[in-house]
Amino acid sequence: MKDVQFGELPFLKCDHEVSSCVYSPDGTSFAVVLIDNTISVYAASNWEKTWILNGHTDAVYSTAYSPNGDRIVSGSYDTTVRAWDVLTGDCLYIFIGHTRAVYTVVYSPQGNVVASGDGIGTVRLWDLESGDCRSIISEYGVIHDMAFSPKGDIIAFGSDDCRVRLWDVGSGEVGSILIGHTTSVRTITFSTQGKLVSKDDDNVVRVWEAESGACRHIIQGYGYAVLSPKEDQIALRRSGGEMGVELWDLAAGSCVRRLSGHKLWSYSLAYSPQGDQIVSGDSDMTVRLWDVETGECRHTMTGHTRTVKEVLFSPKGDYIASASDDKTVRLWNVGSGSSQQISNRHRGAVFGLKYSSKRNQVASCSMDSTIRLWDAETGVHSRTLTGHSDHVNDISYSPQEDHLASCSEDTTVRLWDVESGACLHTLTGHTDAVYHVAFSSRGDQIASASWDNTVRLWDVNTGECRHILIGHIGDVWIVTYSPQGDQVASADVGGIVKLWDVETGACQHTLTGHSQRIQRIVYSPNGNQIASASDDRTVRLWDVKTGMCSHIFIGHQNDVTRVVYSPRGHQIASASGYDRTIRLWDTESGECLHTLVDHKDYIQAIAYSPRGDLIASWRDTGEACVWDTETGDCCWNTKHAGSTQSGGFLLIHPFVWIASDVDIFIGGCGDGSVMAWEVAREDQYRVRTRWRSTNGQLTVEDACVQGTQGLSDLNKRLLKQRGATGEPSVRLREASKNVMRMTSVVSKLKSSSSNAEALNLSSTSPAISLTRHSEQQAEQATDARTLEV
């Protein structure tokens, strides 16, 4: 069993695709509409199916629960409306009168009337006591949606004639006609405060005053609109080429927050009943839970294998249901009013890690478009920074460590306040992906390198661009400030390094010599030298003042992808991801001191310990090695079994060795997790796992749930859905039998004589050896089935 997430309930597996689903108002019942013309009703207490409502002869387009939850009404393409008893599953009424498909049905707030609208513009009111049709209006084009006013005295409906009409239920006459839409009106929402929200086929959202008919706001370019329960806000899904969800203030008519994270289209949105959370479903097969106040994505819930078409909260806000084209409805327990911890890891490969010594904090950035902040000692995840709409390629702490800069594939640089998590500036101007970002030594400036062939220098206080450094003829991958902060070095894919004057923006030197792309550049600790690593298999040292090359280090058999200075600057370490070696060089003589060989695959990061006596190497599958820099000996290595994914990107450097009283190095993995190792200096080096970000999942192979205590029936069903068995496996049963059988043999032998020597029993006796082997087998078999949290 794999990938069972905390908060997850057993999913509902359907025989056909799910058309829609809805909770009863009291949350005790749950209805799922399938494309086979049926409605399945579940008891929300145990998620057992109670009824299949079968009677419609064509697709069911709309369903609604009565206000007290004891009835369901459904409208169908077969032109009928049906009312069902939830307790018995009986069909109470079949309302006949429509001559075209019924697209929408809705209960009045009092529960005594049902309104239905069809494909030729007819709206009918049905009396649920008598079953009679009380009133009819018609000839307005296809009726796509309707809504009762809070008092139930008015029905608002939109149609193909581009108008919103308000129908007086008592008189049966149409009152106000709201004119403004230019295409078919698709959705209608009536607020308790007398406002109407409507959306048309051109993705134009209009907010109306129902009493006066005045249009207060027109919001264009949105494919989905949901009114907050507090009625102060609308959640809107972007349409066209843009992705994301925006929250708009109803009073001001302006966007106050954008929710970024989904990679494809968000098909459905829903507010929690308290209005403090939003759930969204996407064609990227994920369900995301958002904090309305901060815009932070609290949880990303996975499991669906096709587009998520509908999401909704339970009436109390403690459960989320998501329906997908994969023929399942998935259920999530997110707690009453607040969500439980589901996962704290990234949902994509970790691209970079940076350490803040003052805060004892690690920041990570990922291809999931987010930045996460962690306590370096404990691994506690404290905050997620959201705002970028594409991969976050690099991050950098300011020297004061109160700010964090990030850059992204979305062409922007963002400046964050570390304490509050607020985005202070979004720096725009680059016309292509931004791959590297750095702070000046004084913290008053940020440099960014982009694939638009430029470097930009930004003012931290104002967010303005001070200089655009033009001169590279290829993508600029790397940018870094000198320790003194008066110079910036940048490198491009053509093998050129340029040194720039920070004050004037003038190019001081162009360093030529490499014949292929430069993967990394770094200043020496004293700022007198620059080391560059290239795909031409060499490392070069350059004099910053003259721009002359002082050393060329030759030895690697493939692209050199990493280079770092030791803390004292007397040594350089270079790594080739492809020849899988690390070489240590003397910066004075240029001599290769050691060649470190132990990695089985691509090396993605290297870092010296703060004291410089150790160096660690990392691969984002979790493979790590620790080396003694004096002897070149490998002190320790491991392969982290929890990650099999690799980011596979040349520039990522998801690895830091933190300056602490205890030696700790931290690495980011291709599966989105972050983990820390502690190095203990004893007679020999010992390395242990310090912490690891959770993936919020249980991993169990061939688990047996028979006779388990503390597991609810729901959890047992979930475990069985994910591959657990109700009976012990054959191997476990056989191992247990062997243990019992061999233990019995030994017991009989011991009881027959207390003289072990006379019986020739020893530690190597076949009976005892077999018993011990069987015990080990049983222990191993049991361990293999233990829940790993």
Coordinates of N, CA and C in Angstrom, one line a residue, residues 21 44 113 159 171 207 282 313 342 370 381 415 489 574 620 626 672 681 733 745 766:
C21 N -21.8 16.0 -7.2 CA -22.1 15.5 -5.9 C -22.5 16.6 -5.0
A44 N -23.1 9.7 5.5 CA -21.8 10.3 5.8 C -21.1 9.8 7.0
V113 N -41.4 24.4 -2.2 CA -41.5 24.6 -3.6 C -40.2 24.3 -4.2
S159 N -30.3 33.2 -18.7 CA -30.7 32.4 -19.9 C -29.8 32.8 -21.1
S171 N -46.7 36.5 -7.2 CA -47.5 36.9 -8.3 C -47.4 36.1 -9.6
V207 N -21.7 42.0 -10.6 CA -22.3 42.0 -9.3 C -23.4 43.1 -9.3
D282 N -8.4 20.6 -9.7 CA -7.7 21.0 -10.9 C -7.6 19.9 -11.9
F313 N -17.1 21.4 0.5 CA -17.0 21.2 1.9 C -18.2 20.6 2.5
I342 N -1.4 17.5 6.9 CA -1.4 16.4 5.8 C 0.0 16.2 5.3
T370 N 6.7 27.1 -4.7 CA 6.7 27.7 -3.4 C 8.0 27.7 -2.8
H381 N 8.3 22.8 10.1 CA 8.0 23.7 9.0 C 7.2 24.9 9.5
L415 N 10.7 39.8 -3.4 CA 11.4 40.1 -2.1 C 10.4 39.8 -1.0
A489 N 29.8 39.4 -10.5 CA 30.2 38.5 -11.6 C 29.0 37.7 -12.1
S574 N 35.8 20.6 -6.5 CA 35.1 20.6 -7.8 C 34.4 19.2 -8.0
D620 N 20.0 14.4 -5.3 CA 18.6 14.7 -4.8 C 17.7 13.4 -4.7
V626 N 30.2 11.8 3.1 CA 31.0 12.7 3.9 C 32.4 12.3 3.8
G672 N 10.5 16.1 -3.3 CA 10.0 17.3 -2.6 C 10.3 17.3 -1.1
R681 N 31.4 13.6 16.0 CA 32.8 13.3 16.0 C 33.2 12.6 17.2
R733 N 2.2 -16.2 8.0 CA 1.6 -17.3 8.7 C 2.6 -18.5 8.8
V745 N 9.7 -27.8 19.9 CA 10.7 -28.8 19.9 C 11.8 -28.5 21.0
P766 N 21.3 -27.8 15.3 CA 20.3 -27.6 14.2 C 19.0 -27.1 14.6

